[in-house]
Amino acid sequence: MTKTSVAIVGASGYAGEELLRLLLRHPAAELTAATSRQYAGQAVGAVFPRYRECQLPFINPDAEQIAGRAEVAFLALPHGLAAEYAVPLLTRGVKVIDISADFRLRDTEVYARYYKTPHPAPELLSRAVYGLPERYADVIRTADLIACPGCYPTSVILPVAALLHAKLVETTGIEAISLSGVTGAGRKVDLPYLFPECNESIRPYAVTGHRHLPEIEQELAVAAGVPANAIVINFVPHLLPVNRGILSTILLQARPGTTAETAVECLRAAYDGKPFVRILNPGELADTKHVTMTNMCEIGCAFDARTGRLIVSSAIDNLTKGASGQAVQCLNLSMGLPEDAGLN
Amino acid sequence: MTKTSVAIVGASGYAGEELLRLLLRHPAAELTAATSRQYAGQAVGAVFPRYRECQLPFINPDAEQIAGRAEVAFLALPHGLAAEYAVPLLTRGVKVIDISADFRLRDTEVYARYYKTPHPAPELLSRAVYGLPERYADVIRTADLIACPGCYPTSVILPVAALLHAKLVETTGIEAISLSGVTGAGRKVDLPYLFPECNESIRPYAVTGHRHLPEIEQELAVAAGVPANAIVINFVPHLLPVNRGILSTILLQARPGTTAETAVECLRAAYDGKPFVRILNPGELADTKHVTMTNMCEIGCAFDARTGRLIVSSAIDNLTKGASGQAVQCLNLSMGLPEDAGLN
Amino acid sequence: MTKTSVAIVGASGYAGEELLRLLLRHPAAELTAATSRQYAGQAVGAVFPRYRECQLPFINPDAEQIAGRAEVAFLALPHGLAAEYAVPLLTRGVKVIDISADFRLRDTEVYARYYKTPHPAPELLSRAVYGLPERYADVIRTADLIACPGCYPTSVILPVAALLHAKLVETTGIEAISLSGVTGAGRKVDLPYLFPECNESIRPYAVTGHRHLPEIEQELAVAAGVPANAIVINFVPHLLPVNRGILSTILLQARPGTTAETAVECLRAAYDGKPFVRILNPGELADTKHVTMTNMCEIGCAFDARTGRLIVSSAIDNLTKGASGQAVQCLNLSMGLPEDAGLN
Amino acid sequence: MTKTSVAIVGASGYAGEELLRLLLRHPAAELTAATSRQYAGQAVGAVFPRYRECQLPFINPDAEQIAGRAEVAFLALPHGLAAEYAVPLLTRGVKVIDISADFRLRDTEVYARYYKTPHPAPELLSRAVYGLPERYADVIRTADLIACPGCYPTSVILPVAALLHAKLVETTGIEAISLSGVTGAGRKVDLPYLFPECNESIRPYAVTGHRHLPEIEQELAVAAGVPANAIVINFVPHLLPVNRGILSTILLQARPGTTAETAVECLRAAYDGKPFVRILNPGELADTKHVTMTNMCEIGCAFDARTGRLIVSSAIDNLTKGASGQAVQCLNLSMGLPEDAGLN
């Protein structure tokens, strides 16, 4: 079998490193380029002893060079920069799977408001598809620009979109409280992320206006079949002392008749046959330790009859299902491979 | 100065050990008895090397013996058992500061519903005062049975009671999402609390019907001036891999005109001069690492104009302000000492 | 291809759970039985949500039943108990791969001294081979009773045996200081292993006479070509707050001419072509985070010219290369499969 | 009582912050200046929410200004820089308690070799005393330049110096394996100290030639009564995922007759009456969790009759007894205060 040649652009961050982990053992993909300004010239295995056996040298990011080596490029870059590479790569016929935020939002004004900068490539937005395979598999299969969801949005959209679509919950009163491990902040060499600053610390941050907020609202509106911007939620992220994992606890207003049982039934129907969604029994709750180092999203439901709130808990590994694993899942769809190739 | 003689009944759990830490250095209290069935006969310092210098031997719990040695007894016992000791101790004239749940709830039916057992000593409820010094200092000063609040309730009631009392937020739509370190589960030798089961794990539990729920609702109703049971909230606890600390993120429905600024102003006025409440500036958020090993409750407020939700974050050390530190604060009030004696 | 049917006897501890992880995805093995007294009757996936998709029910351990279902049985049992199952399984023609300590030591008197009980099945010792594939591949291929090494011994023997064999270091003055994560203690529901007792704690234990000590000495003597008991070492284990991983720092007396460079050269020659030994460059040191969740042993060497000590650091995942991964590696050799089948 | 006015020069690192914690509650010291280039102009309490109540503004470091405000200056600065401030402060009559390495080594050539730079102020060395109160209390009382020991040296020297002095162990074959929490690296914003790089990682570093090595050797030679440089040891530090704490496991060659019992007896005699040394019973071992947030050094001894090695374990909090607590202990001696003032 001919393997698909793939490049990782921005391979030295945590999402990039996770792509290395997944692609180096992928049965149908061959890593032919990995870029890193910082480590250009050094072998991947010299920089990451975990992959010591990989002799591929990091190169400086350059669209021409990447296009000469790879059919598919994963962009693990900061927003803004991703678009800078997406444009010339697409022009050269390279399929782009973007882990950044550049092509997730349909509305350039919303992008500008949350990212404090004009959208870097609005002309590409119509080509981009939202890379959440459980909801957009068909368009992912044929797209050449795939915008992988953010980590928090993945954990929130998977359960809530299905419940909204089935009209088990109201479109108002949605509140997502999310708890993330520190790799979620990226390999950012900054004081708040030092070990002693994070260890034995629990703290919320960006409790209004986090950049993942509009992405969640956009996709929930699609699922609910209401106009864009018709869904307004609270999204409250927290930073916790674990390496990997996001746990989202989501409070939803149940519609009449909705219970933990009907919610579980709805989610099981919605994700029947999907390899990376696990719906727990009614009353059972998700735990990040069940999903770390996997591409699974684990979802549990409970119902509080006193308040009428459906309480959904959802757990993913922020680097796998929340970023690089999902990107590989998109690659698989895109290449006509089994959805779980290289992910089990 | 004559020191007050104090006993710790149930000194081998985490709350008991924290009482040891605080009372062994308290300037006006002298630890004269510490009970532990498990360690009876051994010196405190032999069991807890941290307090190696303490030669006091653990004794079996016995009301007669305790009454012969101490003016005040701290009960760090499971609910149910606490009442068993409170009765004979009070009879013998010993002042009781109870860290268990036995005397927190005014309504014995609510107690029976949440603790699955009839109230063990309903006749004492009228003597008991709720040991939250920031709200009940006057009655704490003269009571002989002080029921210290639970850890989660302390973190929720302090901010929310003041905001409700000042009518800055609605009495409906209150949601408290709380994140606790593992000492919050007590020194419970049980599989879910083993290091590898907790480390690198984030998980919700008891998301409906946690035993601390009715206590929060009871006190918020008092603060709001509405009938008992008129306030119905969601309380969603989570277990996290830290030793100490609770972070509660509380979503409240702002009344017209309420902002982060007015909320901060209200809280500063409510707790003016209180040594153990720290109100952050508007937009700043609490972090458990600012309060561990202290008796402080740190509170921050943010406002989401899009949803009208006031987002309050509150951090305490679950063993100090959430249990034993608060108990010592009650002792101080009770003995006419400075409120922060032995707590700084 | 016909898969080998395998059973896990004692599947609910950490080593058993790791066997589940590895065997459920093994390309040439099929898990046909998993025993657990505690969980008998429940599906594996119901007990371990991580393997939720596995419908196989736990059964009570019974040699007859296991022999009826599996060609190979992995024993993840306490010492003593393992021998009780090994005997009837071997009688029924089941190949046994034992993760316990029962068949590691050649000398039953040493066993009795360190395990405080007579050897449970001395008649089997002559059939047992020491399951360290990098040193005993040939005999592992044909044995029907394979005694997998302990976790600490694996980390120490791999580097030191090769250096002794090549006479780069003396047979005296060997000191191994080992640091282990908490899963190394097993899924033991005991006070010292509670999260708050381990977190933020660093502590040595069993610094003389640990049960893994004679096993290390036995194998080092073999490698050095000296009589059994001719090598006497210090082995000082410590417990640290990580889930997985052992780091052994080993001090060795260099023979004249030995340096970090010659040691690295020696180790590279000794383990040339071995898929699970990674020798770092001279002066580089091992780190557990490079090997967790893998079957790799990473080894680094430094030389202190002032004292003549060669300092070797060696890192493994205690549950993988230190237990279950190594057992699967033995299975692979035993079945004529690629040594790394199911391990990458 | 008039309080001693004290300054912290370099108050924004971890050692500086620990000085803040200790001095802000010290009964006989008053913090009158705290310097930080980074935070100059901001209040201490605004930068460190834990000390929110402290209104003192950080100032830029300036000897003139400091001398105008304080009788004693603590230097929590990098080596080299400390000397730059020590000179003008001493000139202006300010007593200097230095936490850096600048005045610990008696031999400027050794300093130059290990710190890769000429000694910045050799003329001051004769005025400096080594600030280990358990061994140099007399000279500390009268010195005006006190060089506080490094964290690792404190944990090693306290037990070994006493055992060498009493001739219970040989001066050869000394090996100290030390395990440190991440605050030991300082508040250094550098990739290796990010939370995800340290968490779930165990790693040795600088296993030959660490800067604390010559300091240990110097002091052990003094204690043994042998010429400087007559003692040559191995010192092997490791970095572990805890915030605070050093555990040193030290292997020593026992002289004839030495056992765990005689070693414990010797240490108890040597440190009789010392408030900050705790000698465990023979066979008991130290644990960092017994000493964190205290100024205690906990020491345990075991003896391996098979190898003749005495195994000593010693635990301190690297920021307290290993740095700032010890500095305050020196202040106390220097001011004629009780040795434990502000430290309990």
Short mmCIF file of C-alpha atoms in Angstrom, two decimals, chain C:
data_model
loop_
_atom_site.label_atom_id
_atom_site.label_comp_id
_atom_site.label_asym_id
_atom_site.label_seq_id
_atom_site.Cartn_x
_atom_site.Cartn_y
_atom_site.Cartn_z
CA MET C 1 -3.79 -15.86 10.97
CA THR C 2 -4.89 -17.80 14.01
CA LYS C 3 -4.46 -15.77 17.13
CA THR C 4 -3.02 -17.18 20.31
CA SER C 5 -5.67 -17.46 23.01
CA VAL C 6 -4.48 -15.87 26.24
CA ALA C 7 -5.80 -15.54 29.76
CA ILE C 8 -5.01 -13.00 32.45
CA VAL C 9 -5.17 -14.49 35.91
CA GLY C 10 -5.57 -11.62 38.35
CA ALA C 11 -6.71 -8.96 35.96
CA SER C 12 -7.91 -6.30 38.37
CA GLY C 13 -4.59 -5.03 39.74
CA TYR C 14 -2.42 -2.48 37.95
CA ALA C 15 -0.26 -5.09 36.21
CA GLY C 16 -3.39 -6.96 35.19
CA GLU C 17 -4.98 -3.78 33.87
CA GLU C 18 -1.82 -3.05 31.87
CA LEU C 19 -2.02 -6.54 30.39
CA LEU C 20 -5.59 -5.72 29.37
CA ARG C 21 -4.38 -2.56 27.67
CA LEU C 22 -1.69 -4.40 25.74
CA LEU C 23 -3.49 -7.64 24.93
CA LEU C 24 -6.78 -6.06 23.82
CA ARG C 25 -4.92 -4.41 20.95
CA HIS C 26 -2.38 -7.14 20.30
CA PRO C 27 -2.47 -8.20 16.64
CA ALA C 28 -1.78 -11.87 17.28
CA ALA C 29 -3.27 -12.59 20.68
CA GLU C 30 -6.88 -12.92 21.68
CA LEU C 31 -7.94 -12.43 25.26
CA THR C 32 -10.27 -15.31 26.06
CA ALA C 33 -10.32 -15.20 29.85
CA ALA C 34 -9.69 -12.68 32.60
CA THR C 35 -10.07 -13.57 36.23
CA SER C 36 -10.96 -11.47 39.24
CA ARG C 37 -12.64 -12.73 42.38
CA GLN C 38 -13.76 -9.22 43.19
CA TYR C 39 -15.37 -8.51 39.82
CA ALA C 40 -16.41 -12.02 38.73
CA GLY C 41 -19.50 -11.81 36.57
CA GLN C 42 -18.96 -8.22 35.50
CA ALA C 43 -17.68 -7.33 32.06
CA VAL C 44 -14.12 -6.03 31.82
CA GLY C 45 -15.50 -2.89 30.21
CA ALA C 46 -17.91 -2.25 33.05
CA VAL C 47 -15.12 -2.34 35.62
CA PHE C 48 -12.54 -0.43 33.57
CA PRO C 49 -14.35 2.27 31.58
CA ARG C 50 -11.17 2.78 29.58
CA TYR C 51 -11.86 -0.62 27.99
CA ARG C 52 -15.61 -0.14 27.97
CA GLU C 53 -15.86 -1.81 24.60
CA CYS C 54 -14.60 -5.13 26.03
CA GLN C 55 -17.57 -7.38 26.82
CA LEU C 56 -15.54 -10.29 28.18
CA PRO C 57 -16.77 -11.10 31.69
CA PHE C 58 -14.37 -11.54 34.57
CA ILE C 59 -14.46 -15.09 35.91
CA ASN C 60 -13.32 -16.60 39.17
CA PRO C 61 -9.81 -17.96 38.87
CA ASP C 62 -9.99 -21.70 38.19
CA ALA C 63 -7.25 -23.65 36.44
CA GLU C 64 -9.69 -25.99 34.73
CA GLN C 65 -11.69 -23.15 33.25
CA ILE C 66 -8.63 -21.21 32.20
CA ALA C 67 -7.07 -24.27 30.59
CA GLY C 68 -10.27 -24.77 28.64
CA ARG C 69 -10.00 -21.34 27.12
CA ALA C 70 -6.39 -20.31 26.75
CA GLU C 71 -3.09 -21.58 25.42
CA VAL C 72 -1.12 -19.07 27.46
CA ALA C 73 -1.86 -17.73 30.92
CA PHE C 74 -0.40 -14.55 32.36
CA LEU C 75 -0.28 -14.66 36.14
CA ALA C 76 -0.62 -11.22 37.70
CA LEU C 77 -0.97 -12.51 41.23
CA PRO C 78 0.77 -12.07 44.57
CA HIS C 79 3.75 -14.33 45.15
CA GLY C 80 2.76 -17.66 46.61
CA LEU C 81 -0.63 -17.56 44.94
CA ALA C 82 1.01 -17.52 41.51
CA ALA C 83 2.63 -20.89 42.13
CA GLU C 84 -0.73 -22.29 43.18
CA TYR C 85 -2.06 -21.59 39.70
CA ALA C 86 1.12 -22.34 37.79
CA VAL C 87 1.17 -25.95 38.86
CA PRO C 88 -2.27 -27.03 37.58
CA LEU C 89 -2.03 -24.83 34.49
CA LEU C 90 1.28 -26.37 33.43
CA THR C 91 -0.15 -29.83 34.10
CA ARG C 92 -2.98 -29.03 31.70
CA GLY C 93 -0.54 -27.90 29.03
CA VAL C 94 -1.03 -24.17 29.41
CA LYS C 95 2.07 -22.09 28.94
CA VAL C 96 2.60 -19.81 31.96
CA ILE C 97 4.02 -16.30 31.91
CA ASP C 98 4.30 -15.29 35.53
CA ILE C 99 4.63 -11.67 36.62
CA SER C 100 4.93 -12.59 40.29
CA ALA C 101 8.15 -13.36 42.13
CA ASP C 102 7.60 -17.07 42.54
CA PHE C 103 9.97 -18.40 39.92
CA ARG C 104 12.58 -15.66 39.63
CA LEU C 105 15.04 -16.85 42.26
CA ARG C 106 17.04 -20.02 41.62
CA ASP C 107 17.78 -20.59 45.27
CA THR C 108 14.84 -21.61 47.45
CA GLU C 109 16.68 -20.62 50.61
CA VAL C 110 17.07 -17.10 49.34
CA TYR C 111 13.38 -17.12 48.46
CA ALA C 112 12.49 -18.26 51.96
CA ARG C 113 14.68 -15.60 53.55
CA TYR C 114 13.28 -12.68 51.58
CA TYR C 115 9.67 -13.80 51.23
CA LYS C 116 9.39 -15.23 54.76
CA THR C 117 7.80 -18.44 53.56
CA PRO C 118 9.06 -21.70 52.05
CA HIS C 119 9.09 -21.79 48.28
CA PRO C 120 5.64 -22.95 47.14
CA ALA C 121 6.72 -25.13 44.20
CA PRO C 122 10.45 -25.87 44.18
CA GLU C 123 9.93 -28.73 41.72
CA LEU C 124 9.08 -26.23 39.00
CA LEU C 125 12.19 -24.09 39.34
CA SER C 126 14.21 -26.10 36.88
CA ARG C 127 11.53 -25.51 34.22
CA ALA C 128 11.40 -21.76 34.80
CA VAL C 129 13.39 -19.27 32.75
CA TYR C 130 14.02 -15.66 33.69
CA GLY C 131 11.92 -13.62 31.33
CA LEU C 132 14.30 -10.83 30.47
CA PRO C 133 14.26 -11.04 26.66
CA GLU C 134 17.33 -8.93 26.08
CA ARG C 135 19.40 -11.51 27.96
CA TYR C 136 17.52 -14.79 27.73
CA ALA C 137 15.68 -14.74 24.41
CA ASP C 138 16.76 -18.21 23.39
CA VAL C 139 15.45 -20.03 26.42
CA ILE C 140 12.33 -17.88 26.57
CA ARG C 141 11.39 -19.05 23.07
CA THR C 142 11.05 -22.66 24.19
CA ALA C 143 10.12 -22.45 27.87
CA ASP C 144 6.66 -23.21 29.20
CA LEU C 145 7.20 -21.35 32.48
CA ILE C 146 8.54 -17.84 32.17
CA ALA C 147 9.29 -15.83 35.30
CA CYS C 148 9.17 -12.18 34.35
CA PRO C 149 11.63 -9.96 36.22
CA GLY C 150 10.57 -7.47 38.85
CA CYS C 151 10.28 -3.82 37.89
CA TYR C 152 13.28 -2.57 39.82
CA PRO C 153 15.49 -5.49 38.70
CA THR C 154 14.68 -4.81 35.05
CA SER C 155 15.87 -1.24 35.38
CA VAL C 156 19.07 -2.23 37.14
CA ILE C 157 20.02 -5.48 35.42
CA LEU C 158 19.77 -4.23 31.86
CA PRO C 159 22.59 -1.70 32.16
CA VAL C 160 24.69 -3.31 34.85
CA ALA C 161 24.73 -6.88 33.52
CA ALA C 162 26.18 -5.70 30.22
CA LEU C 163 28.83 -3.57 31.91
CA LEU C 164 29.81 -6.37 34.28
CA HIS C 165 29.91 -8.91 31.49
CA ALA C 166 32.26 -6.68 29.53
CA LYS C 167 34.35 -6.13 32.65
CA LEU C 168 34.05 -2.36 32.47
CA VAL C 169 33.12 -2.15 36.14
CA GLU C 170 34.03 -3.93 39.33
CA THR C 171 31.79 -6.54 40.91
CA THR C 172 32.04 -4.67 44.20
CA GLY C 173 30.75 -1.26 45.21
CA ILE C 174 27.51 -1.49 43.23
CA GLU C 175 24.79 0.80 44.53
CA ALA C 176 21.37 1.17 42.98
CA ILE C 177 19.15 3.99 44.14
CA SER C 178 15.73 3.55 42.59
CA LEU C 179 12.77 5.91 42.43
CA SER C 180 9.37 4.48 41.68
CA GLY C 181 5.89 5.77 40.93
CA VAL C 182 3.01 4.63 43.09
CA THR C 183 1.54 2.01 40.76
CA GLY C 184 4.68 0.07 41.67
CA ALA C 185 3.04 -0.69 45.00
CA GLY C 186 0.14 -2.40 43.23
CA ARG C 187 -3.53 -1.52 43.57
CA LYS C 188 -3.14 -1.81 47.32
CA VAL C 189 -5.90 -0.16 49.33
CA ASP C 190 -3.75 0.90 52.21
CA LEU C 191 -3.20 4.19 54.04
CA PRO C 192 0.35 4.94 52.79
CA TYR C 193 -0.89 4.90 49.19
CA LEU C 194 -3.76 7.37 49.54
CA PHE C 195 -3.33 10.40 47.32
CA PRO C 196 -2.69 12.89 50.14
CA GLU C 197 -0.12 10.55 51.72
CA CYS C 198 1.89 10.26 48.50
CA ASN C 199 1.41 13.60 46.81
CA GLU C 200 4.07 16.15 47.74
CA SER C 201 6.01 13.36 49.47
CA ILE C 202 9.41 11.85 48.70
CA ARG C 203 10.41 8.87 50.82
CA PRO C 204 12.78 5.92 50.86
CA TYR C 205 11.51 2.55 52.10
CA ALA C 206 12.85 -0.95 52.62
CA VAL C 207 16.38 0.39 52.19
CA THR C 208 17.87 -2.88 53.34
CA GLY C 209 16.49 -6.23 52.34
CA HIS C 210 13.90 -5.28 49.71
CA ARG C 211 12.55 -8.38 47.97
CA HIS C 212 13.93 -7.33 44.62
CA LEU C 213 17.47 -7.25 46.00
CA PRO C 214 18.36 -10.97 45.70
CA GLU C 215 16.94 -11.07 42.20
CA ILE C 216 19.27 -8.28 41.11
CA GLU C 217 22.26 -9.90 42.76
CA GLN C 218 21.46 -13.29 41.21
CA GLU C 219 21.35 -11.92 37.69
CA LEU C 220 24.38 -9.69 38.07
CA ALA C 221 26.39 -12.68 39.24
CA VAL C 222 25.31 -14.62 36.16
CA ALA C 223 26.32 -11.76 33.92
CA ALA C 224 29.66 -11.29 35.64
CA GLY C 225 30.39 -14.98 35.50
CA VAL C 226 30.95 -15.21 39.23
CA PRO C 227 29.38 -17.60 41.75
CA ALA C 228 25.86 -16.96 42.90
CA ASN C 229 25.98 -14.70 45.97
CA ALA C 230 29.37 -13.36 44.93
CA ILE C 231 27.79 -10.03 44.17
CA VAL C 232 26.47 -8.02 47.09
CA ILE C 233 24.93 -4.65 46.39
CA ASN C 234 23.03 -1.84 48.03
CA PHE C 235 19.57 -1.30 46.68
CA VAL C 236 17.67 1.69 48.01
CA PRO C 237 14.11 2.16 46.71
CA HIS C 238 12.04 5.33 47.07
CA LEU C 239 8.37 6.14 46.52
CA LEU C 240 7.54 9.26 44.52
CA PRO C 241 4.36 11.02 43.48
CA VAL C 242 4.07 9.91 39.86
CA ASN C 243 1.77 7.24 38.51
CA ARG C 244 4.20 5.33 36.35
CA GLY C 245 7.93 5.11 35.97
CA ILE C 246 11.09 3.94 37.65
CA LEU C 247 14.33 5.85 37.52
CA SER C 248 17.35 3.96 38.79
CA THR C 249 20.57 5.81 39.45
CA ILE C 250 23.34 3.26 39.75
CA LEU C 251 26.84 3.96 40.98
CA LEU C 252 29.50 1.56 39.77
CA GLN C 253 33.21 1.37 40.33
CA ALA C 254 34.82 1.91 36.93
CA ARG C 255 37.72 -0.32 36.01
CA PRO C 256 40.79 1.40 34.56
CA GLY C 257 40.06 2.91 31.19
CA THR C 258 36.30 2.96 31.59
CA THR C 259 34.59 6.25 30.77
CA ALA C 260 31.09 7.36 29.84
CA GLU C 261 32.09 6.88 26.23
CA THR C 262 33.32 3.31 26.59
CA ALA C 263 30.30 2.45 28.73
CA VAL C 264 27.92 3.78 26.08
CA GLU C 265 29.80 1.89 23.41
CA CYS C 266 29.62 -1.31 25.43
CA LEU C 267 25.89 -0.95 26.05
CA ARG C 268 25.20 -0.15 22.40
CA ALA C 269 27.07 -3.25 21.33
CA ALA C 270 25.34 -5.40 23.92
CA TYR C 271 21.85 -4.27 22.91
CA ASP C 272 22.38 -3.74 19.21
CA GLY C 273 19.15 -4.50 17.40
CA LYS C 274 17.12 -4.83 20.57
CA PRO C 275 13.94 -2.85 20.05
CA PHE C 276 13.36 -1.89 23.68
CA VAL C 277 16.71 -0.59 24.88
CA ARG C 278 17.70 2.97 24.10
CA ILE C 279 21.25 4.03 24.94
CA LEU C 280 21.68 7.79 25.22
CA ASN C 281 24.81 9.64 24.23
CA PRO C 282 27.59 9.93 26.82
CA GLY C 283 26.62 12.45 29.47
CA GLU C 284 22.91 12.34 28.65
CA LEU C 285 20.66 11.02 31.40
CA ALA C 286 17.42 9.08 31.42
CA ASP C 287 14.02 10.59 32.24
CA THR C 288 10.92 8.56 33.04
CA LYS C 289 8.78 10.85 30.95
CA HIS C 290 10.53 9.57 27.83
CA VAL C 291 9.39 6.00 28.47
CA THR C 292 6.02 6.01 30.24
CA MET C 293 3.35 3.96 28.45
CA THR C 294 6.10 2.30 26.38
CA ASN C 295 8.14 -0.88 26.72
CA MET C 296 11.42 1.01 26.38
CA CYS C 297 14.34 1.04 28.78
CA GLU C 298 16.31 4.27 28.40
CA ILE C 299 19.88 4.27 29.70
CA GLY C 300 22.39 7.08 30.14
CA CYS C 301 25.97 7.10 31.43
CA ALA C 302 28.19 9.70 33.06
CA PHE C 303 31.60 9.31 34.59
CA ASP C 304 33.01 11.09 37.61
CA ALA C 305 36.78 11.17 37.17
CA ARG C 306 37.21 12.54 40.68
CA THR C 307 35.81 9.43 42.33
CA GLY C 308 36.13 6.88 39.56
CA ARG C 309 32.42 6.18 39.73
CA LEU C 310 30.41 5.43 36.61
CA ILE C 311 26.93 6.84 37.11
CA VAL C 312 24.28 5.05 35.15
CA SER C 313 20.68 6.22 34.95
CA SER C 314 18.01 3.94 33.66
CA ALA C 315 14.30 4.62 33.15
CA ILE C 316 11.40 2.30 32.47
CA ASP C 317 7.64 2.28 32.88
CA ASN C 318 7.23 -0.04 35.85
CA LEU C 319 3.95 -1.42 34.50
CA THR C 320 5.15 -1.93 30.93
CA LYS C 321 8.82 -2.89 30.62
CA GLY C 322 8.77 -3.48 34.37
CA ALA C 323 5.90 -5.97 34.25
CA SER C 324 3.20 -6.46 31.64
CA GLY C 325 4.95 -5.17 28.55
CA GLN C 326 7.88 -7.40 29.24
CA ALA C 327 5.47 -10.31 29.71
CA VAL C 328 3.97 -9.59 26.29
CA GLN C 329 7.48 -9.38 24.84
CA CYS C 330 8.04 -12.88 26.25
CA LEU C 331 4.76 -14.02 24.69
CA ASN C 332 5.95 -12.71 21.35
CA LEU C 333 9.23 -14.63 21.55
CA SER C 334 7.40 -17.67 22.73
CA MET C 335 4.96 -17.57 19.80
CA GLY C 336 7.58 -16.80 17.17
CA LEU C 337 6.11 -13.35 16.62
CA PRO C 338 8.09 -10.17 16.05
CA GLU C 339 9.47 -9.19 19.43
CA ASP C 340 7.61 -5.87 19.38
CA ALA C 341 4.21 -7.13 18.25
CA GLY C 342 1.52 -5.18 20.04
CA LEU C 343 4.08 -3.11 21.88
CA ASN C 344 4.50 -0.12 19.61
#
